[in-house]
Amino acid sequence: MNAGENARLVAVGDNCLDVYVDRNTMAVGGNALNVAVQWHRAGRNARYFGAVGQDTEAEVLLEEMANAGLSVDDVERRTGKTAVTLLRESNGDRQFLLEDLGVGRGYLPSDDCFADLSRADWVHLGTHSNLELIRRLVSHRIPFSIDVSTRPFDLPLEGVPLVFASGPEDPTQAVAPLVEALLASGAQRAVVTCGGRGAFFSDRTVLQAVPARRIPVVDTCGAGDSFIARFISAYCIEGQSHVDAMTAATRAAADTCQHKGGFPQDMREAPAWLRTKYASVIDAAKESF
C-alpha cells in the first residue's frame, strides 16, 4: 500500500492515565492512543476511537488528548471507570504495579465507527482488543494491525495482516520461536520488539533483526508505541522496505525514550483523590522503594 500523505489512519482501543507512584506524577497514554498521537505529530490524518468513564480521570485524559491535536468527539463516554495504570521507574525502565483497564477493556466501536474503519487506509488495534472486532476486520478485509504485547496468544490471529508483540530483551533467549508461533497462528507478518535488544520482523520469507539505538534513557513509557506508529507509516503506508521501516521505527522509539510519558506533554501531579483511590497499592509499592 502507498496511500501517501492523505492516508486515513485510525487507532482503536486502550487509553489510560499512567501514574508514577514514586514521583506522584501522571501522564496520559495507552497503546492505541499513543499510536494515534504519534501519527498526528508526524502530520498524518489520524483518529483515535476508544472509551472513557464518567469520572474525573476521563476529564484529564480528554483534555490532554485535545492538547495533542486529536478529536475528543471520537471518544465514547461510558458508565464506569477510566483506565489507570500504576507504575514506578527503575533506571529509566517501567515496573507495572497495577492495570485497572476500566471501560476501555475489549472496546467494540459502534456500527457508525466501524463504517469509518472500513474506509481507513490502516487501522491499528491496541492491547486488550475485542475478539469480535478482530473477526469483523478480517472478514471485511480491512488492513489492520494489532499489538498483543506480552500476551501473544490470547486472541485469534488467523488472517491478521500484521501483529506486534513484545519479546525477550535478554540476548541469550531466542526470538525466532515466538515469531514462528505468531505466523503459525495465522498472522501474515509479525514484528517482535525486544526493548534495548532491538526488533525482529518476519513475513514468512525472512527473519530480519534491527538493533535498538544506544542512548541515555529518560523513560521507556510509550517507546514501543512510537515504534509501531512509525513502522506502520513507513512500511504499510509509504511502502518502504521492512529494513528501512524498522530502522526508522527504532529512531522513533529512541526519541520517545528522551522524555517522560508516551508522547510530549506536561507531567501532572497525581491528585489527592487519585492517590486515595489506589492508596493500598501505592503504599505497598513505596515500602519497597
Short mmCIF file of C-alpha atoms in Angstrom, two decimals:
data_model
loop_
_atom_site.label_atom_id
_atom_site.label_comp_id
_atom_site.label_asym_id
_atom_site.label_seq_id
_atom_site.Cartn_x
_atom_site.Cartn_y
_atom_site.Cartn_z
CA MET A 1 0.00 0.00 0.00
CA ASN A 2 1.18 3.54 -0.74
CA ALA A 3 -1.62 5.94 0.18
CA GLY A 4 0.81 8.80 0.77
CA GLU A 5 0.26 11.84 2.94
CA ASN A 6 -3.53 11.62 2.66
CA ALA A 7 -3.74 8.14 4.18
CA ARG A 8 -6.51 7.78 6.75
CA LEU A 9 -5.17 6.13 9.90
CA VAL A 10 -7.27 5.07 12.89
CA ALA A 11 -6.07 3.63 16.20
CA VAL A 12 -8.67 1.79 18.26
CA GLY A 13 -8.73 0.64 21.85
CA ASP A 14 -6.82 1.31 25.02
CA ASN A 15 -6.13 4.57 26.79
CA CYS A 16 -5.13 5.23 30.38
CA LEU A 17 -3.62 7.51 32.96
CA ASP A 18 -0.05 6.38 33.66
CA VAL A 19 0.56 7.18 37.32
CA TYR A 20 4.19 7.11 38.50
CA VAL A 21 3.74 6.33 42.17
CA ASP A 22 7.39 7.00 43.06
CA ARG A 23 7.15 10.58 41.75
CA ASN A 24 3.47 11.36 42.41
CA THR A 25 3.12 12.39 38.78
CA MET A 26 0.98 11.13 35.92
CA ALA A 27 0.72 11.26 32.15
CA VAL A 28 -1.87 10.25 29.57
CA GLY A 29 -1.12 7.17 27.49
CA GLY A 30 -2.23 3.73 26.34
CA ASN A 31 -1.02 1.87 23.25
CA ALA A 32 -3.75 2.86 20.81
CA LEU A 33 -3.93 6.47 21.97
CA ASN A 34 -0.14 6.85 21.89
CA VAL A 35 -0.03 5.47 18.34
CA ALA A 36 -2.70 7.93 17.17
CA VAL A 37 -0.91 10.86 18.80
CA GLN A 38 2.39 9.92 17.18
CA TRP A 39 0.71 9.69 13.78
CA HIS A 40 -0.80 13.14 14.29
CA ARG A 41 2.55 14.58 15.42
CA ALA A 42 4.07 13.25 12.19
CA GLY A 43 1.47 15.12 10.13
CA ARG A 44 -0.74 12.12 9.40
CA ASN A 45 -4.54 12.15 9.11
CA ALA A 46 -5.09 10.31 12.38
CA ARG A 47 -8.07 9.49 14.56
CA TYR A 48 -8.48 7.63 17.82
CA PHE A 49 -11.55 5.56 18.77
CA GLY A 50 -11.92 4.43 22.37
CA ALA A 51 -13.92 4.77 25.56
CA VAL A 52 -13.52 6.52 28.89
CA GLY A 53 -15.63 6.54 32.02
CA GLN A 54 -17.87 9.11 33.59
CA ASP A 55 -15.21 10.23 36.06
CA THR A 56 -12.59 12.88 36.75
CA GLU A 57 -9.88 10.70 35.22
CA ALA A 58 -11.70 10.95 31.89
CA GLU A 59 -11.63 14.75 32.01
CA VAL A 60 -7.86 14.69 32.46
CA LEU A 61 -7.40 12.24 29.61
CA LEU A 62 -9.66 14.07 27.18
CA GLU A 63 -8.00 17.40 27.93
CA GLU A 64 -4.55 16.00 27.12
CA MET A 65 -5.89 14.24 24.05
CA ALA A 66 -7.26 17.56 22.76
CA ASN A 67 -3.93 19.25 23.56
CA ALA A 68 -2.25 16.60 21.40
CA GLY A 69 -4.48 17.54 18.46
CA LEU A 70 -6.91 14.62 18.33
CA SER A 71 -10.70 14.97 18.27
CA VAL A 72 -12.34 14.07 21.57
CA ASP A 73 -15.60 13.60 19.66
CA ASP A 74 -14.32 10.16 18.62
CA VAL A 75 -14.20 9.00 22.25
CA GLU A 76 -17.24 7.42 23.90
CA ARG A 77 -18.23 8.23 27.49
CA ARG A 78 -19.47 5.08 29.22
CA THR A 79 -20.69 4.29 32.69
CA GLY A 80 -17.75 3.03 34.71
CA LYS A 81 -14.09 3.84 35.29
CA THR A 82 -11.42 5.27 33.04
CA ALA A 83 -8.33 3.07 32.82
CA VAL A 84 -5.46 3.74 35.22
CA THR A 85 -2.01 2.15 35.24
CA LEU A 86 0.16 2.41 38.33
CA LEU A 87 3.88 2.09 37.70
CA ARG A 88 7.22 3.07 39.05
CA GLU A 89 10.51 3.82 37.40
CA SER A 90 13.70 1.82 37.80
CA ASN A 91 16.78 3.04 35.91
CA GLY A 92 14.60 4.57 33.22
CA ASP A 93 12.52 1.42 32.77
CA ARG A 94 8.98 0.75 34.00
CA GLN A 95 7.70 -1.65 36.60
CA PHE A 96 3.94 -2.17 36.39
CA LEU A 97 2.16 -2.32 39.72
CA LEU A 98 -1.48 -2.33 38.63
CA GLU A 99 -3.53 -2.14 35.43
CA ASP A 100 -7.13 -1.08 36.04
CA LEU A 101 -8.46 -1.34 32.48
CA GLY A 102 -11.83 0.26 33.13
CA VAL A 103 -14.46 0.67 30.42
CA GLY A 104 -11.88 0.55 27.62
CA ARG A 105 -11.19 -3.17 28.01
CA GLY A 106 -12.33 -5.02 24.91
CA TYR A 107 -13.69 -1.83 23.35
CA LEU A 108 -16.06 -2.51 20.45
CA PRO A 109 -16.83 0.52 18.26
CA SER A 110 -20.36 1.37 17.21
CA ASP A 111 -21.59 0.48 13.74
CA ASP A 112 -21.04 4.09 12.63
CA CYS A 113 -17.45 3.97 13.85
CA PHE A 114 -16.91 0.63 12.13
CA ALA A 115 -18.08 2.23 8.88
CA ASP A 116 -15.28 4.76 9.35
CA LEU A 117 -12.82 1.93 9.95
CA SER A 118 -13.89 0.30 6.69
CA ARG A 119 -12.84 3.48 4.86
CA ALA A 120 -9.46 3.78 6.58
CA ASP A 121 -6.18 3.03 4.85
CA TRP A 122 -4.90 1.40 8.03
CA VAL A 123 -6.37 0.51 11.43
CA HIS A 124 -4.31 -0.31 14.50
CA LEU A 125 -5.78 -2.13 17.50
CA GLY A 126 -4.25 -1.55 20.90
CA THR A 127 -3.73 -4.11 23.64
CA HIS A 128 -6.71 -5.93 25.21
CA SER A 129 -8.59 -5.78 21.89
CA ASN A 130 -12.08 -7.06 21.24
CA LEU A 131 -12.40 -10.54 19.71
CA GLU A 132 -15.46 -9.65 17.65
CA LEU A 133 -13.74 -6.53 16.26
CA ILE A 134 -10.77 -8.59 15.08
CA ARG A 135 -13.07 -11.03 13.33
CA ARG A 136 -15.02 -8.23 11.63
CA LEU A 137 -11.86 -6.52 10.40
CA VAL A 138 -10.56 -9.80 8.97
CA SER A 139 -13.87 -10.71 7.33
CA HIS A 140 -14.19 -7.25 5.75
CA ARG A 141 -10.56 -7.39 4.60
CA ILE A 142 -9.74 -4.09 6.27
CA PRO A 143 -5.96 -3.55 6.53
CA PHE A 144 -5.02 -3.56 10.19
CA SER A 145 -2.50 -4.44 12.85
CA ILE A 146 -2.79 -5.45 16.47
CA ASP A 147 -0.45 -5.17 19.45
CA VAL A 148 -0.67 -8.33 21.54
CA SER A 149 2.13 -7.12 23.84
CA THR A 150 3.20 -9.83 26.30
CA ARG A 151 0.08 -11.98 25.77
CA PRO A 152 0.61 -13.12 22.18
CA PHE A 153 -1.93 -15.90 22.00
CA ASP A 154 -4.91 -14.60 23.97
CA LEU A 155 -6.66 -13.59 20.73
CA PRO A 156 -7.11 -15.33 17.36
CA LEU A 157 -4.56 -14.17 14.80
CA GLU A 158 -5.85 -16.02 11.73
CA GLY A 159 -5.90 -13.55 8.84
CA VAL A 160 -4.42 -10.64 10.81
CA PRO A 161 -2.24 -8.68 8.35
CA LEU A 162 0.35 -7.51 10.91
CA VAL A 163 0.88 -8.37 14.56
CA PHE A 164 3.20 -6.67 17.05
CA ALA A 165 4.38 -8.50 20.16
CA SER A 166 6.86 -7.99 22.98
CA GLY A 167 9.78 -10.39 23.17
CA PRO A 168 12.76 -11.08 25.43
CA GLU A 169 15.36 -8.37 25.93
CA ASP A 170 17.87 -10.99 27.10
CA PRO A 171 20.10 -11.78 24.07
CA THR A 172 20.52 -15.36 25.23
CA GLN A 173 16.81 -16.04 24.69
CA ALA A 174 15.77 -16.94 21.15
CA VAL A 175 13.16 -14.77 19.42
CA ALA A 176 12.60 -16.96 16.37
CA PRO A 177 10.27 -19.43 18.15
CA LEU A 178 7.91 -16.59 19.14
CA VAL A 179 7.92 -15.15 15.63
CA GLU A 180 7.28 -18.57 14.14
CA ALA A 181 4.43 -19.21 16.58
CA LEU A 182 2.77 -15.90 15.70
CA LEU A 183 2.91 -16.74 12.00
CA ALA A 184 1.75 -20.29 12.64
CA SER A 185 -1.28 -18.80 14.42
CA GLY A 186 -2.30 -17.17 11.15
CA ALA A 187 -0.72 -13.72 11.24
CA GLN A 188 0.58 -12.68 7.83
CA ARG A 189 3.50 -10.63 9.21
CA ALA A 190 4.98 -10.31 12.68
CA VAL A 191 7.14 -7.74 14.45
CA VAL A 192 8.60 -8.56 17.85
CA THR A 193 10.10 -5.68 19.82
CA CYS A 194 12.67 -6.57 22.47
CA GLY A 195 13.47 -3.30 24.24
CA GLY A 196 17.14 -2.39 24.19
CA ARG A 197 17.91 -5.52 22.19
CA GLY A 198 16.10 -4.25 19.11
CA ALA A 199 13.29 -5.62 16.96
CA PHE A 200 12.62 -8.59 14.67
CA PHE A 201 10.43 -8.81 11.55
CA SER A 202 9.17 -11.72 9.51
CA ASP A 203 6.84 -12.04 6.54
CA ARG A 204 7.39 -15.83 6.30
CA THR A 205 10.26 -15.36 3.82
CA VAL A 206 12.83 -13.67 6.06
CA LEU A 207 13.63 -13.09 9.73
CA GLN A 208 15.19 -9.65 9.96
CA ALA A 209 16.70 -8.12 13.09
CA VAL A 210 17.46 -4.43 13.61
CA PRO A 211 19.31 -3.31 16.75
CA ALA A 212 17.98 -0.62 19.05
CA ARG A 213 19.76 2.72 19.21
CA ARG A 214 22.12 3.14 22.15
CA ILE A 215 21.03 6.24 24.04
CA PRO A 216 20.72 7.50 27.61
CA VAL A 217 17.15 6.66 28.62
CA VAL A 218 14.86 9.07 30.45
CA ASP A 219 11.70 6.94 30.32
CA THR A 220 10.74 3.92 28.19
CA CYS A 221 6.99 4.54 28.52
CA GLY A 222 5.43 4.59 25.05
CA ALA A 223 8.63 3.76 23.17
CA GLY A 224 7.10 0.61 21.69
CA ASP A 225 4.01 2.56 20.66
CA SER A 226 6.16 5.09 18.83
CA PHE A 227 7.93 2.19 17.11
CA ILE A 228 4.56 0.83 15.98
CA ALA A 229 3.31 4.19 14.71
CA ARG A 230 6.42 4.83 12.65
CA PHE A 231 6.69 1.28 11.32
CA ILE A 232 3.09 1.33 10.09
CA SER A 233 3.61 4.69 8.40
CA ALA A 234 6.85 3.64 6.74
CA TYR A 235 6.09 0.03 5.80
CA CYS A 236 2.31 -0.14 5.37
CA ILE A 237 1.60 3.35 4.04
CA GLU A 238 4.78 4.65 2.40
CA GLY A 239 5.85 1.28 1.02
CA GLN A 240 9.37 1.33 2.47
CA SER A 241 11.29 -1.91 2.82
CA HIS A 242 10.99 -3.73 6.11
CA VAL A 243 14.62 -2.89 6.92
CA ASP A 244 14.18 0.85 6.30
CA ALA A 245 10.87 0.86 8.16
CA MET A 246 12.36 -0.89 11.19
CA THR A 247 15.33 1.48 11.20
CA ALA A 248 13.01 4.48 11.15
CA ALA A 249 10.87 2.89 13.86
CA THR A 250 13.84 2.33 16.17
CA ARG A 251 14.74 6.01 15.79
CA ALA A 252 11.20 6.98 16.75
CA ALA A 253 11.30 4.71 19.79
CA ALA A 254 14.64 6.20 20.85
CA ASP A 255 13.22 9.73 20.55
CA THR A 256 10.36 8.78 22.87
CA CYS A 257 12.83 7.46 25.44
CA GLN A 258 14.19 11.01 25.73
CA HIS A 259 11.15 12.42 27.54
CA LYS A 260 8.68 11.49 30.23
CA GLY A 261 5.41 9.90 29.11
CA GLY A 262 4.33 8.19 25.91
CA PHE A 263 4.25 11.47 23.99
CA PRO A 264 5.42 15.02 24.81
CA GLN A 265 3.16 16.51 27.46
CA ASP A 266 3.39 18.32 30.74
CA MET A 267 3.61 15.79 33.54
CA ARG A 268 0.81 16.42 36.01
CA GLU A 269 0.88 15.96 39.73
CA ALA A 270 -1.12 12.90 40.71
CA PRO A 271 -4.07 14.46 42.56
CA ALA A 272 -5.04 13.53 46.09
CA TRP A 273 -8.29 11.86 45.03
CA LEU A 274 -6.39 9.52 42.73
CA ARG A 275 -3.77 8.66 45.34
CA THR A 276 -6.57 7.96 47.81
CA LYS A 277 -8.38 5.66 45.39
CA TYR A 278 -5.31 3.46 44.94
CA ALA A 279 -3.74 4.07 48.36
CA SER A 280 -3.19 0.41 49.27
CA VAL A 281 -1.20 -0.34 46.09
CA ILE A 282 0.77 2.88 46.30
CA ASP A 283 1.65 2.39 49.97
CA ALA A 284 2.77 -1.19 49.37
CA ALA A 285 4.95 -0.09 46.48
CA LYS A 286 6.56 2.74 48.41
CA GLU A 287 7.64 0.34 51.14
CA SER A 288 9.96 -1.30 48.61
CA PHE A 289 11.44 1.92 47.16
#
